[in-house]
PDB file of C-alpha atoms in Angstrom:
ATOM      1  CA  UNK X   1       0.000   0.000   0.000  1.00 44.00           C
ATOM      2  CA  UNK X   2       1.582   3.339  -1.043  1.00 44.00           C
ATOM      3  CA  UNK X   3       1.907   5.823   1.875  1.00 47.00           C
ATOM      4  CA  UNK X   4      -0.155   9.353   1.782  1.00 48.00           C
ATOM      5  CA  UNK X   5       3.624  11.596   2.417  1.00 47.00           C
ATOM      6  CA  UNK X   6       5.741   9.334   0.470  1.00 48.00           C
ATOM      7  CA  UNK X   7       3.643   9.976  -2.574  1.00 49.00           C
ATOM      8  CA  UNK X   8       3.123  13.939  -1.664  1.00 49.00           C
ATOM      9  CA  UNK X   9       5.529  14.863   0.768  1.00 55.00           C
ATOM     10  CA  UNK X  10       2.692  16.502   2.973  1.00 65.00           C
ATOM     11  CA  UNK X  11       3.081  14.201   6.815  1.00 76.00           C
ATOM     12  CA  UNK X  12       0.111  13.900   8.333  1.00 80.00           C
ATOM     13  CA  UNK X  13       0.084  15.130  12.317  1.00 84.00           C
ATOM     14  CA  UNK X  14      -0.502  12.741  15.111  1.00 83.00           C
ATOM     15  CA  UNK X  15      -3.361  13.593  15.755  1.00 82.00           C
ATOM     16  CA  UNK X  16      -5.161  14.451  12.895  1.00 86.00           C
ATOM     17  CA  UNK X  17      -4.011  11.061  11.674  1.00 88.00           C
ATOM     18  CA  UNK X  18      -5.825   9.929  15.245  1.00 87.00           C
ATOM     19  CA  UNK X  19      -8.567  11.827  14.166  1.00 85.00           C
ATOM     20  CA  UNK X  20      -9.249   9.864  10.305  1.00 89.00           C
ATOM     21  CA  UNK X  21      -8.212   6.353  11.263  1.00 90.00           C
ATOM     22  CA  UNK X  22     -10.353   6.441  15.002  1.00 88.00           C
ATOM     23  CA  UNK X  23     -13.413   7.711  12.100  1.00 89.00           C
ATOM     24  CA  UNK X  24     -12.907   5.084   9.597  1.00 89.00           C
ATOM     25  CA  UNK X  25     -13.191   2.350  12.936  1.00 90.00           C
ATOM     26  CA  UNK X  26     -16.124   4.549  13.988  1.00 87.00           C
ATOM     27  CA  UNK X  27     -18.316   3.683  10.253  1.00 87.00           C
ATOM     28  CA  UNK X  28     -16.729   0.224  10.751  1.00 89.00           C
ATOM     29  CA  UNK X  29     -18.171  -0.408  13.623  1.00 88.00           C
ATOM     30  CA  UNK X  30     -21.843   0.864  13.056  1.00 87.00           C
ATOM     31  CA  UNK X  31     -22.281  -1.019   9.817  1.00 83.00           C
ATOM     32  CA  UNK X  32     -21.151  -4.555  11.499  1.00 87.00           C
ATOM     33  CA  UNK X  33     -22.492  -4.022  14.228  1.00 87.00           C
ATOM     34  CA  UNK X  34     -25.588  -1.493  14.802  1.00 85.00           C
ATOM     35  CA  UNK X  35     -28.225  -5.059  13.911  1.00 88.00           C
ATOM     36  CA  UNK X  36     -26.795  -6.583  17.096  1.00 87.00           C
ATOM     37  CA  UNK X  37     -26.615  -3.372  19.445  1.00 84.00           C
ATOM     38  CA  UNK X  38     -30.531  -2.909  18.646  1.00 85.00           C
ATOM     39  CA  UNK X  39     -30.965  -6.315  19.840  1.00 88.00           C
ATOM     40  CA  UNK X  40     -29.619  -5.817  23.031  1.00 85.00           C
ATOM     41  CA  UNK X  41     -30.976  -2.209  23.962  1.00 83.00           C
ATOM     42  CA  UNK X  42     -34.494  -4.252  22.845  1.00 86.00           C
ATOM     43  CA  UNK X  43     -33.705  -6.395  25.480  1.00 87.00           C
ATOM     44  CA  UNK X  44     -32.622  -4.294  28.350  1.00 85.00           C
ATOM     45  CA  UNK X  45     -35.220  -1.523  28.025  1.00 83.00           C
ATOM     46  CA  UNK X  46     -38.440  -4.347  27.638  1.00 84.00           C
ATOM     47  CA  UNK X  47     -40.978  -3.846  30.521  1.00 79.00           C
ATOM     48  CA  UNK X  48     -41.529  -6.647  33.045  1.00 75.00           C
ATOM     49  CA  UNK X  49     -43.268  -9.136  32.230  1.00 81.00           C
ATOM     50  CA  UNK X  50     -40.930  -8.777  29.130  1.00 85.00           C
ATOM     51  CA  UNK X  51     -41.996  -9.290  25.132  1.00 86.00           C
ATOM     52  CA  UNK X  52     -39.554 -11.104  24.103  1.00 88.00           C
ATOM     53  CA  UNK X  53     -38.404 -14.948  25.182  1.00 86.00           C
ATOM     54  CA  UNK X  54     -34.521 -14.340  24.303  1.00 88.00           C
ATOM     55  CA  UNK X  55     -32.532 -12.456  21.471  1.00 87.00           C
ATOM     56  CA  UNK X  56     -33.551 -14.692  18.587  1.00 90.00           C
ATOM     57  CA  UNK X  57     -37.487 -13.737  19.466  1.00 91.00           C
ATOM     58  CA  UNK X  58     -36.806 -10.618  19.486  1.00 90.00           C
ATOM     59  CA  UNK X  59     -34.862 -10.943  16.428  1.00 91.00           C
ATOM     60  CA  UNK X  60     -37.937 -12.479  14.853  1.00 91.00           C
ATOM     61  CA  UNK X  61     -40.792 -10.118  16.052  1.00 90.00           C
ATOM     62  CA  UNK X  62     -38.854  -7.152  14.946  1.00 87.00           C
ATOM     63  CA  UNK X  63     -37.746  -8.635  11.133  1.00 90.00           C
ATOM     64  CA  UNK X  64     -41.538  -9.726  11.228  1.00 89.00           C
ATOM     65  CA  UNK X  65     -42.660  -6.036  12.338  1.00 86.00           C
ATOM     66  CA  UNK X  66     -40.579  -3.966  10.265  1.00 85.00           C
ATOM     67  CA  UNK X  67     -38.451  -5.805   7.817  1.00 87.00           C
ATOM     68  CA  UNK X  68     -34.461  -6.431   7.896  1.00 84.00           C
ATOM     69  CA  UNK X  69     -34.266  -2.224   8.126  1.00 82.00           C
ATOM     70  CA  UNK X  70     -35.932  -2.929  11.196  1.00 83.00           C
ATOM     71  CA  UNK X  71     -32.378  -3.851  12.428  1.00 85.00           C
ATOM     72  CA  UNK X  72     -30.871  -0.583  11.470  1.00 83.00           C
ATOM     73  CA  UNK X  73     -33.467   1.510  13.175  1.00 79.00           C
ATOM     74  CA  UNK X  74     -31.721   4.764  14.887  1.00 75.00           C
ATOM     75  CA  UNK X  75     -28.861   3.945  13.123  1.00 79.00           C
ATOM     76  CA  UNK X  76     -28.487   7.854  11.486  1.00 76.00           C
ATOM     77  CA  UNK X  77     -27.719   8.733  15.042  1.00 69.00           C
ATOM     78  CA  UNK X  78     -24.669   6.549  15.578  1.00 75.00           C
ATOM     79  CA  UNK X  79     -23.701   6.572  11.826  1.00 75.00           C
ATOM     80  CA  UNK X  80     -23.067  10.338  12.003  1.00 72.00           C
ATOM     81  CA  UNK X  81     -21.796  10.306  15.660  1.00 72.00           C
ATOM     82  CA  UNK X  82     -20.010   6.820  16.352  1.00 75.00           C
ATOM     83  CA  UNK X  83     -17.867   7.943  14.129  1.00 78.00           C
ATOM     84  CA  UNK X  84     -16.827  11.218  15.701  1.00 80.00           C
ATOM     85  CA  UNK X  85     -16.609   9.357  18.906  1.00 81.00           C
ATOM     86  CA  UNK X  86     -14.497   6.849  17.693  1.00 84.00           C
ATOM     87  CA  UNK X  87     -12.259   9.736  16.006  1.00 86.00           C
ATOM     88  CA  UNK X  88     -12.647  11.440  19.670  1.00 89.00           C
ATOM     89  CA  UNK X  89     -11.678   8.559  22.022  1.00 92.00           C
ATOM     90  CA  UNK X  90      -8.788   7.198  19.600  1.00 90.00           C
ATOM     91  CA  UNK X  91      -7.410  10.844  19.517  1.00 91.00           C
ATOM     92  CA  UNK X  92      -7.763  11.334  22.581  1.00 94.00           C
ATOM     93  CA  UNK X  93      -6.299   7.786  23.905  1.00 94.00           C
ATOM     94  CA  UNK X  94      -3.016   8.691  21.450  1.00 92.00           C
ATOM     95  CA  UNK X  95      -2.807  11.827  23.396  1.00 94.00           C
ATOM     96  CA  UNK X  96      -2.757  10.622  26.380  1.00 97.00           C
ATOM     97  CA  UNK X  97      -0.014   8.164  25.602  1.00 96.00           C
ATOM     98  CA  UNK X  98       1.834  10.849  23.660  1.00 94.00           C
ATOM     99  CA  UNK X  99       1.757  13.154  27.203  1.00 95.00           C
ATOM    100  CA  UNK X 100       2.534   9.714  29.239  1.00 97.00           C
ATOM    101  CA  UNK X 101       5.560   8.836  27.184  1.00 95.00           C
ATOM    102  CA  UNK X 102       6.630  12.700  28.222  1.00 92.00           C
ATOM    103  CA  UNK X 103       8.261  13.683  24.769  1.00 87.00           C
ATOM    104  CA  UNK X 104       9.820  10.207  23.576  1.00 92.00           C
ATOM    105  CA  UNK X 105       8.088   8.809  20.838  1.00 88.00           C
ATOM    106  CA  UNK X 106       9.964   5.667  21.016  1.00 91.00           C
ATOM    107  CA  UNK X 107       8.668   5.138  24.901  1.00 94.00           C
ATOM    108  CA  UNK X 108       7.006   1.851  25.024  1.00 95.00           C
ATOM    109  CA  UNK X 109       4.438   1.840  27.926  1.00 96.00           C
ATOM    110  CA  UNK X 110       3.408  -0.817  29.806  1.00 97.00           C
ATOM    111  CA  UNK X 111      -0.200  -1.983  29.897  1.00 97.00           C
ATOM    112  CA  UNK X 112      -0.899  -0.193  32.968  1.00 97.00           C
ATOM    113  CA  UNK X 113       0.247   3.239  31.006  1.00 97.00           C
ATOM    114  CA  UNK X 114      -2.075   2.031  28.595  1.00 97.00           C
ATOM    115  CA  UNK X 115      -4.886   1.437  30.428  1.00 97.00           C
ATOM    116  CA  UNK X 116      -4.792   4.876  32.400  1.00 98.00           C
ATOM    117  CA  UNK X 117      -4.693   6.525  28.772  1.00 97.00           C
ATOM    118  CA  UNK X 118      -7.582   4.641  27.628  1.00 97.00           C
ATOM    119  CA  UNK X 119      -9.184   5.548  30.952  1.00 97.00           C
ATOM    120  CA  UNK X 120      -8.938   9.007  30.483  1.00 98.00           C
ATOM    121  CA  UNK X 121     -10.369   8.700  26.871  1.00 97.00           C
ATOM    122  CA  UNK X 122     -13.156   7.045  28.355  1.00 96.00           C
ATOM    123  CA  UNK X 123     -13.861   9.901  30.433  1.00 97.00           C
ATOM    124  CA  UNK X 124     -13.653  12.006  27.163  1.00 96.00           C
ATOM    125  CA  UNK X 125     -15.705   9.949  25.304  1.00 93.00           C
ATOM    126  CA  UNK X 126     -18.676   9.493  27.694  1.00 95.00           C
ATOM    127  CA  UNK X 127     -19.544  13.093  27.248  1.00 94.00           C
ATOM    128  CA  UNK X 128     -20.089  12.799  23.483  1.00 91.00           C
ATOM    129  CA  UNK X 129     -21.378   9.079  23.743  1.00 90.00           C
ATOM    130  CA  UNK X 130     -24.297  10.185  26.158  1.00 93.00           C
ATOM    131  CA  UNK X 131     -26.382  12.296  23.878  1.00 92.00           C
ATOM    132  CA  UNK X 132     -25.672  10.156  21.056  1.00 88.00           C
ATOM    133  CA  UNK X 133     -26.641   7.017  22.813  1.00 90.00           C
ATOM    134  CA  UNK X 134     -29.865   8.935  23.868  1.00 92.00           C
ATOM    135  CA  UNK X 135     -30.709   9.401  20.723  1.00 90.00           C
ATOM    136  CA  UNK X 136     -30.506   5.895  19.442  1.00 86.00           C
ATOM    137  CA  UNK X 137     -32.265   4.790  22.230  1.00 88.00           C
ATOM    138  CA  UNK X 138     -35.216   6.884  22.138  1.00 88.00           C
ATOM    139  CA  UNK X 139     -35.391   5.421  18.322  1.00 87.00           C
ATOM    140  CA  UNK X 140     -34.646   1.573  18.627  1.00 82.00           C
ATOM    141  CA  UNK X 141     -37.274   1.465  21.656  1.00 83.00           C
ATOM    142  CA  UNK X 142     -40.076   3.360  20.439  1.00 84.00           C
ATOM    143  CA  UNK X 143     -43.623   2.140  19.509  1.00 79.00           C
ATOM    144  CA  UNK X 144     -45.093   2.955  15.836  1.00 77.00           C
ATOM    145  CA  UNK X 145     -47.705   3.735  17.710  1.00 77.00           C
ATOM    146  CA  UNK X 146     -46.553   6.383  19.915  1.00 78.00           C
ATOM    147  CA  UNK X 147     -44.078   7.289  23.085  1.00 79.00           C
ATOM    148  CA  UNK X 148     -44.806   7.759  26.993  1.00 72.00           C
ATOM    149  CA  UNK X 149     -43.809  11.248  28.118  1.00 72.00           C
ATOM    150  CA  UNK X 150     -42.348  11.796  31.508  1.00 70.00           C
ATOM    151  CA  UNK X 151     -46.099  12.555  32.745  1.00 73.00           C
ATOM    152  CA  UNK X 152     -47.308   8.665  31.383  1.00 71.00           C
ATOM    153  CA  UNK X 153     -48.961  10.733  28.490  1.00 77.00           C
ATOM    154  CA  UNK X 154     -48.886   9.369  25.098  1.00 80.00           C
ATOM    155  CA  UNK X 155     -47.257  10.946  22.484  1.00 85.00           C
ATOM    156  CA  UNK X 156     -46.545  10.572  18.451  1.00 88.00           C
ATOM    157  CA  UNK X 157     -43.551   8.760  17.607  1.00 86.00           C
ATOM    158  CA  UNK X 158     -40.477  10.129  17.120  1.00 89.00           C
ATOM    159  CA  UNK X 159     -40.283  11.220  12.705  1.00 88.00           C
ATOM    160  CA  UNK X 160     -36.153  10.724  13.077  1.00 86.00           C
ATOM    161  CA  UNK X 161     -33.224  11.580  15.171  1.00 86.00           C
ATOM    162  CA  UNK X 162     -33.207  15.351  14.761  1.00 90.00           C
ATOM    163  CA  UNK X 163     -37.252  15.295  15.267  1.00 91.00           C
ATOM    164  CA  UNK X 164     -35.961  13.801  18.877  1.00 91.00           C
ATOM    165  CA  UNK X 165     -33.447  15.895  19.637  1.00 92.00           C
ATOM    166  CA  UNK X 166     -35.685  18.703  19.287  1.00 93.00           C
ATOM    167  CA  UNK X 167     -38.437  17.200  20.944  1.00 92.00           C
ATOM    168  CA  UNK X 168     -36.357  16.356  24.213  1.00 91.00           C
ATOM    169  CA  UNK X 169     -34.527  19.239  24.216  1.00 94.00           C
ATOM    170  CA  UNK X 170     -38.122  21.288  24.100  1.00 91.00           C
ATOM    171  CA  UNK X 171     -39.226  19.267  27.122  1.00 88.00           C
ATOM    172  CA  UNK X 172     -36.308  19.042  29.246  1.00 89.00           C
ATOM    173  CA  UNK X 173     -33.484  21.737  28.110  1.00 93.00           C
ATOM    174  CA  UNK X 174     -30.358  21.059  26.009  1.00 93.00           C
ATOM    175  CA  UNK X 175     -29.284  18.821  29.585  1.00 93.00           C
ATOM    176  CA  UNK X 176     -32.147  16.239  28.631  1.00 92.00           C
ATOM    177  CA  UNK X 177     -29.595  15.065  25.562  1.00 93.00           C
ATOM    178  CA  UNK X 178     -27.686  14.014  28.689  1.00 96.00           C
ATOM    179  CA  UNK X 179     -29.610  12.170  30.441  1.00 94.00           C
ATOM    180  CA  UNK X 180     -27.789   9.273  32.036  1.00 95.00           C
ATOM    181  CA  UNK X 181     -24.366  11.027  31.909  1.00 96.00           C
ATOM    182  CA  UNK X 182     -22.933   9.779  35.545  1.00 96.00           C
ATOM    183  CA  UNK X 183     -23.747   6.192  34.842  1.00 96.00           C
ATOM    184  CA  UNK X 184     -22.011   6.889  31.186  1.00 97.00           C
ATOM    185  CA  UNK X 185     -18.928   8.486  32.901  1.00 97.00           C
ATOM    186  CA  UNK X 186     -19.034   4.908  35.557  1.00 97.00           C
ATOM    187  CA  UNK X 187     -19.177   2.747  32.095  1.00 97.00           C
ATOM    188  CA  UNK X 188     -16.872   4.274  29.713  1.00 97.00           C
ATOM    189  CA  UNK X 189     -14.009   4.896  32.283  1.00 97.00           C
ATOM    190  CA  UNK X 190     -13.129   1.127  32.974  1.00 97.00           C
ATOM    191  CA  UNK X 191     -14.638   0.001  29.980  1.00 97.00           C
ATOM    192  CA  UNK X 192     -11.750   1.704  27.415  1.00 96.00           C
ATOM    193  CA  UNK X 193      -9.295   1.370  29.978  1.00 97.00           C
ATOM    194  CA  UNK X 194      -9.771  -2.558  29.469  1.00 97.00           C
ATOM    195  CA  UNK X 195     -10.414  -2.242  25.601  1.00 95.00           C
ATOM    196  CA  UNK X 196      -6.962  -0.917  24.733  1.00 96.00           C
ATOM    197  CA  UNK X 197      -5.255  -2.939  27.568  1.00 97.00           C
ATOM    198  CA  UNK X 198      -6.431  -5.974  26.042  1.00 97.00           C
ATOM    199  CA  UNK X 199      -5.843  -5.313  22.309  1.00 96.00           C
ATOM    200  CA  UNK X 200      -2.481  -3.870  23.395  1.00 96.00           C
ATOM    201  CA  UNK X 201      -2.197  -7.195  25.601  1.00 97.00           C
ATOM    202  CA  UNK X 202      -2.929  -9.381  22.876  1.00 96.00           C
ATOM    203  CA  UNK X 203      -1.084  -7.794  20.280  1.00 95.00           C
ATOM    204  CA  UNK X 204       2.605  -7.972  22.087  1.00 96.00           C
ATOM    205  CA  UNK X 205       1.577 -11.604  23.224  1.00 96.00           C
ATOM    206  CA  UNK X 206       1.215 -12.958  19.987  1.00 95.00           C
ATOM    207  CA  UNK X 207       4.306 -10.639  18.260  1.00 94.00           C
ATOM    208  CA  UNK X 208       6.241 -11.863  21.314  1.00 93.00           C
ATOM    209  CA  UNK X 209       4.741 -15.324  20.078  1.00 93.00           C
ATOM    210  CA  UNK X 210       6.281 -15.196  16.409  1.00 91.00           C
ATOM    211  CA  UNK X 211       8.935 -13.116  16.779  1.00 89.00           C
ATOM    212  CA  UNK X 212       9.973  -9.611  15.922  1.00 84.00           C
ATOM    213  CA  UNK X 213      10.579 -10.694  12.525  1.00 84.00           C
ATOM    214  CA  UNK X 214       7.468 -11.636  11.548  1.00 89.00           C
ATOM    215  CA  UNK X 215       4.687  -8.577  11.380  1.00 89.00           C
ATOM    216  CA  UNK X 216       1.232  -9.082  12.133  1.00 90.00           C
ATOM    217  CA  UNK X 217      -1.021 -10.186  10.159  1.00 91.00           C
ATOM    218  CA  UNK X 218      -4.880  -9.276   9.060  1.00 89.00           C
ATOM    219  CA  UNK X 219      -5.864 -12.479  10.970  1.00 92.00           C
ATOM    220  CA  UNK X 220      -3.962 -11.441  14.148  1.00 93.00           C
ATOM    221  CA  UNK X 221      -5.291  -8.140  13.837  1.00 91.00           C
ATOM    222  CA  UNK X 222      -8.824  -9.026  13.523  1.00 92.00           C
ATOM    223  CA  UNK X 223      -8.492 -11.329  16.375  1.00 94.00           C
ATOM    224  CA  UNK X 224      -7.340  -8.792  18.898  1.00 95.00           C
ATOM    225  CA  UNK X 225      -9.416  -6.145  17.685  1.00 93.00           C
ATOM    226  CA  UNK X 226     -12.756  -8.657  18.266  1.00 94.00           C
ATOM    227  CA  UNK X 227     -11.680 -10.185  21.632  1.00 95.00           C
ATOM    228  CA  UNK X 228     -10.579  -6.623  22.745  1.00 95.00           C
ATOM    229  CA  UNK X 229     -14.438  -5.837  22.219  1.00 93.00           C
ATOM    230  CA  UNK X 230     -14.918  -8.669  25.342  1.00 93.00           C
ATOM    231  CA  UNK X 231     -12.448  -7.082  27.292  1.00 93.00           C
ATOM    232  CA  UNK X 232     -14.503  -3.426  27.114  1.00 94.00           C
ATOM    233  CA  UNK X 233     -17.648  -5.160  28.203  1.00 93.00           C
ATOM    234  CA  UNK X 234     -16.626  -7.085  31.365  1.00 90.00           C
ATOM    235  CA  UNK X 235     -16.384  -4.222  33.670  1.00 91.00           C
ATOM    236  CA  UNK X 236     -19.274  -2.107  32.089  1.00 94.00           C
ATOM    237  CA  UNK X 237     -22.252  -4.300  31.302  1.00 93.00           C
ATOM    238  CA  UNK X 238     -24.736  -3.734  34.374  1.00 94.00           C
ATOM    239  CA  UNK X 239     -23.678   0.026  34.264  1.00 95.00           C
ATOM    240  CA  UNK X 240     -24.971   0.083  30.312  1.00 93.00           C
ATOM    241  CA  UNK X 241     -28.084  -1.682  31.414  1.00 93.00           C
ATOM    242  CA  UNK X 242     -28.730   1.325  33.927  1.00 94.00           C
ATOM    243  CA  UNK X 243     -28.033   3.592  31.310  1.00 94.00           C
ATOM    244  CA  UNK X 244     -30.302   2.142  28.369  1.00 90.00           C
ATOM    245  CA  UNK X 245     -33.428   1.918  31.296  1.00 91.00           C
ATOM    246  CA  UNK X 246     -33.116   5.358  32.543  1.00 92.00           C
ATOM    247  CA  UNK X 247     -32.349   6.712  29.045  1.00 91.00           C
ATOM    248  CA  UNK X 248     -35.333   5.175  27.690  1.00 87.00           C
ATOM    249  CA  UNK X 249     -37.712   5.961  30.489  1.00 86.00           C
ATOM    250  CA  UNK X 250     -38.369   9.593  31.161  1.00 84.00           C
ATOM    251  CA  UNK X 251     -39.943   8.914  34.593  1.00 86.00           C
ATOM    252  CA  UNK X 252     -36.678   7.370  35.661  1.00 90.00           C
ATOM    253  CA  UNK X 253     -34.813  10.327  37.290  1.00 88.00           C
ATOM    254  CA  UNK X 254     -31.517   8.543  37.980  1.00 93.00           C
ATOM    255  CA  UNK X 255     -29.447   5.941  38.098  1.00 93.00           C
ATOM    256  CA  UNK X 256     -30.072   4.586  41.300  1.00 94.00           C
ATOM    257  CA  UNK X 257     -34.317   4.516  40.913  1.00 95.00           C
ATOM    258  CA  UNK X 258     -33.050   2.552  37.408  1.00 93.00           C
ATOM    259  CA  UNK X 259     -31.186  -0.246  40.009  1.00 95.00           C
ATOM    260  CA  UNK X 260     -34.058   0.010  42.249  1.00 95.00           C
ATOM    261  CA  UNK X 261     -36.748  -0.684  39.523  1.00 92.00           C
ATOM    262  CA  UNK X 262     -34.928  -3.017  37.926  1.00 92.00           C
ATOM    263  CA  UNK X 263     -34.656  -5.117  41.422  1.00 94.00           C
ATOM    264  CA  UNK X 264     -37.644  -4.998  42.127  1.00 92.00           C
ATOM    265  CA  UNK X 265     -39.114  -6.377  38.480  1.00 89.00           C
ATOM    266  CA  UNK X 266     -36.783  -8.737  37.587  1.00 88.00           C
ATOM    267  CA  UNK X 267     -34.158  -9.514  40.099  1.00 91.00           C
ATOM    268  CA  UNK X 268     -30.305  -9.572  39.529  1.00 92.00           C
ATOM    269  CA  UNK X 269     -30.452 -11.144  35.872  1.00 89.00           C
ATOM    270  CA  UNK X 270     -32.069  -7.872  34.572  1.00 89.00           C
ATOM    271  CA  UNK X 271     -28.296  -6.767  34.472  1.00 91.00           C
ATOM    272  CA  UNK X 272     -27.588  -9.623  31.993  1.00 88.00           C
ATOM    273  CA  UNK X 273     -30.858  -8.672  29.362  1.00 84.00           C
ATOM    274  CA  UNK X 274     -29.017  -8.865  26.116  1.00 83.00           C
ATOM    275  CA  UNK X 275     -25.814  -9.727  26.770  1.00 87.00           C
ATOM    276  CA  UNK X 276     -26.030 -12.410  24.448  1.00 85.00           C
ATOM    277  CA  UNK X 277     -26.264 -10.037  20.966  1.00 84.00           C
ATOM    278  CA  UNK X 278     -24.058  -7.823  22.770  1.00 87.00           C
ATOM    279  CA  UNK X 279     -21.350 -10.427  23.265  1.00 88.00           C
ATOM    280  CA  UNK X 280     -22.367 -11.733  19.760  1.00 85.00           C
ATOM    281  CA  UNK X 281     -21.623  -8.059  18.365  1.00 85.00           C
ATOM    282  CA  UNK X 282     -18.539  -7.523  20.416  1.00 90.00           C
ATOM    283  CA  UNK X 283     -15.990  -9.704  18.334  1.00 92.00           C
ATOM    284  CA  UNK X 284     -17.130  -8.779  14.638  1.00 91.00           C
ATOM    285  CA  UNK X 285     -17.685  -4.853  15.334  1.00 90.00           C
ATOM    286  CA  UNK X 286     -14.691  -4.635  17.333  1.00 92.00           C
ATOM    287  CA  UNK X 287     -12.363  -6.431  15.252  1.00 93.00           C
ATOM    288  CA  UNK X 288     -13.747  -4.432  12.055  1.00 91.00           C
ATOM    289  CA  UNK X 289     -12.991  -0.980  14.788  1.00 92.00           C
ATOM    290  CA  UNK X 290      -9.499  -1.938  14.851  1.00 91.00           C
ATOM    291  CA  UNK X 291      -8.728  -3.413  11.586  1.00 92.00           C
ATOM    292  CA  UNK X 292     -10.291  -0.610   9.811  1.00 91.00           C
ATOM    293  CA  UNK X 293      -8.265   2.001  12.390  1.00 91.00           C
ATOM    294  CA  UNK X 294      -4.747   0.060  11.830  1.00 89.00           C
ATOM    295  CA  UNK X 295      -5.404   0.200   7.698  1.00 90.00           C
ATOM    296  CA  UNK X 296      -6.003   4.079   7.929  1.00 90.00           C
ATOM    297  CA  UNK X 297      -3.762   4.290  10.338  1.00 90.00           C
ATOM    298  CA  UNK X 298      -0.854   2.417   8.183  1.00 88.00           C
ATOM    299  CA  UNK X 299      -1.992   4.513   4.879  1.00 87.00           C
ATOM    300  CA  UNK X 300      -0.934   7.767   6.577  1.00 84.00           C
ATOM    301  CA  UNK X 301       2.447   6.870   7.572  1.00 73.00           C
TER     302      UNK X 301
END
């Protein structure tokens, strides 16, 4: 692959090379795995005693409902911002290692370095993942044939994604887009902290495994980039439950009445609805994040 300043002589900053490659994993990401992620925000926001048996009934009742583009419902939301967060958080993680390697480009860190960079990103990322998250999960959990307002009042369904950002932002101020933002800060600080430890992890394990000779290759990449996506998830699953009920719920007013209702309607496994097509989503949207974000990345060296 011919290389963007070898062929003009223009080199690319840091960090607007950050910037393209963490967008190209962003659109990656969405189109593999958006189907799954509507799935699981299906499952965790269903009222008790829930619709649907499992993910594949839920699966069925919504192809049956609305057709295959049933699966991409809300998807303009994350299309246009997943992609600015993943351009955000990898930007922001490379910054953080740039500042932690204090000057020295050629600094290795060690996976706890790593993991306090991707921490901080996390922290940076949860304030443009909240509204964007709202968004998509006002539109993957509404009714054709209406919404419940924070008063139990129905109202018409939501026409699109800027039709409910107006909407909520009419209702509650411009702070309603961030509804659920503590229990977004509580998911996305651990949760990229682990996702770059473990690709990071994996990748030096398996160079280390076939020597600095060898590169890796498009299979090794895609396998740390998917198993990383199991990494982010183990410390941040019940907190994106929270998130999805109290998002999706106007009469929710925080994160601990979310816990509470949740308790008391379903019991402990409500913080395991959907894990299955969000484990199931994990490897092949993560591994497509990463690939895609090593490709650009190697293109602009």
């Amino acid at each position: 692959m011919s290389k963007m300043d070898n062929s003009s002589g223009f080199i690319i900053p840091k960090l607007a090379q950050d910037l393209i490659a963490g967008t190209c994993g962003g659109w990656a990401q969405v189109v593999v795995g958006h189907p799954f992620d509507t799935l699981k925000v299906r499952l965790q926001t269903q009222p008790s005693p829930p619709i649907y048996k499992n993910a594949m009934d839920c699966f069925r009742q919504l192809v049956k409902q609305d057709g295959p583009k049933g699966l991409y419902r809300g998807v303009a939301s994350p299309l246009a911002g997943i992609g600015l967060c993943n351009a955000v958080v990898f930007m922001s993680n490379g910054e953080f290692r740039r500042i932690l390697q204090k000057g020295d480009p050629t600094k290795l860190l060690s996976l706890t370095e790593i993991g306090l960079a991707g921490s901080m990103a996390g922290i940076v990322m949860a304030f443009f993942n909240c509204p964007i998250e709202f968004l998509k999960v006002k539109l993957q959990t509404q009714d054709p044939a209406g919404i419940i307002n924070a008063q139990g009042k129905l109202e018409p369904a939501y026409k699109g994604v800027i039709d409910c950002g107006i909407r909520t932002i009419k209702a509650d101020g411009p702070l309603g887009i961030f509804r659920g933002m503590g229990i977004t800060l509580l998911r996305d600080c651990p949760s990229y902290g682990l996702y770059f430890v473990t690709y990071e992890g994996l990748k030096r394990g398996i160079q280390s495994m076939k020597g600095p000779e060898q590169s890796l290759s498009t299979f090794d990449l895609l396998m740390a980039g998917g198993l990383s996506g199991f990494g982010a998830w183990i410390p941040a699953y019940p907190q994106d439950v929270l998130k999805s009920r109290m998002q999706n719920d106007p009469r929710i007013k925080s994160s601990l009445m979310a816990f509470r209702v949740l308790m008391r309607e379903v019991g402990i496994k409500a913080f395991f609805n959907g894990v299955g097509p969000t484990m199931a989503r994990a490897f092949p949207a993560n591994a497509a994040t990463f690939f895609a974000y090593e490709m650009a990345m190697d293109a602009m060296k």
